[in-house]
Amino acid sequence: MGNLFCCVQVDQSKVAIKERFGKFEEVLEPGCHCLPWIFGSQLAGHLSLRLQQLDVRCETKTKDNVFVNVVASIQYRALADKASDAFYKLSNTRTQIQAYVFDVIRASVPKLNLDDVFEQKNEIAKAVEDELEKAMSAYGYEIVQTLIVDIEPDEHVKRAMNEINAAARLRLAANDKAEAEKILQIKRAEGEAESKYLSGLGIARQRQAIVDGLRDSVLGFSVNVPGTTAKDVMDMVLVTQYFDTMKEIGAASKSSAVFIPHGPGAVRDVATQIRDGLLQASTSR
């Protein structure tokens, strides 16, 4: 109906290409336009000015011979002031952009190892964007943004990378566990050393107290009982200690059986052996 009355409508965010007898005449902005077809004017087509997106999946090989699929997302749009170039110079814009993306990715990725591809994906995206911007500006298109949205190695490679990562984490965990056990053993050894040191101090103090007590006993007994010698007092103390020991052995509920000679003469022999041992120890020092 619009063509019948020589009027055409151009929607918002679009432009229309007007021709006259097959030759480009002008770009029609959004709105209503008079198109007198009886004078050879016609509408060649419409061109969208909206931002468009093209996802390109490119398979290539890294420097360390790993095949990967690189997915690039290209955001582009036609320029209103170059609408005629965008409409006439390219027959298939998406195919042209895809060809440039393939070219740049397959020239950049083979120079990098697999790990570097993941780390330098922004540099790869920048290289793609620069090449597209330089090439597509001549055709009336603007490259707004280029993103590397995914890098997909082969499934076996991904599994191997996960196993390497898991092994590294297990090794760190084993080192941490061994270090913790080492610290526990060191602390346990330090505790045992401190305990033995304090036990030794206690035994030394106990023996010193026994010696002091024996000395006081000998001196007190010699003063209170005239005519007794230090030897007599020591014999009596040793005999007393002997009977106290026998009493404690018999009183213990779970004591082992101990067989020792016992009799009136045995007491004297025990005293003699203890005294001789003390004298030998004193002489050796």
Coordinates of N, CA and C in Angstrom, one line a residue, residues 27 56 65 86 95 105 119 129 144 154 249 261 273 278:
V27 N 20.7 7.6 1.6 CA 20.4 6.8 2.7 C 19.2 7.4 3.4
V56 N 32.2 -17.1 17.4 CA 33.0 -17.9 16.4 C 33.8 -18.9 17.2
N65 N 51.6 -28.5 21.1 CA 50.9 -29.6 20.4 C 49.7 -30.1 21.1
A86 N 28.5 -0.3 3.9 CA 28.1 -1.6 4.6 C 27.1 -2.4 3.8
T95 N 30.2 -14.0 7.6 CA 31.3 -14.8 7.1 C 32.6 -14.1 7.0
I105 N 43.4 -15.9 15.2 CA 43.5 -16.9 16.3 C 44.5 -17.9 15.9
E119 N 46.3 -17.7 30.2 CA 46.8 -16.5 30.8 C 46.7 -15.3 29.9
E129 N 40.6 -8.0 17.8 CA 39.9 -6.7 17.7 C 40.6 -5.7 16.8
V144 N 32.9 -3.2 18.2 CA 32.7 -2.6 19.5 C 33.5 -3.3 20.5
D154 N 41.2 -30.6 24.6 CA 40.6 -31.9 24.5 C 40.3 -32.5 25.9
I249 N 57.2 -54.1 100.4 CA 57.0 -55.1 99.4 C 55.8 -56.0 99.8
P261 N 67.8 -63.8 100.7 CA 68.2 -64.5 102.0 C 67.7 -63.7 103.2
Q273 N 77.2 -54.9 103.1 CA 77.2 -54.7 101.6 C 76.9 -53.3 101.3
L278 N 78.9 -47.9 99.6 CA 79.1 -46.5 99.8 C 80.5 -46.0 99.9

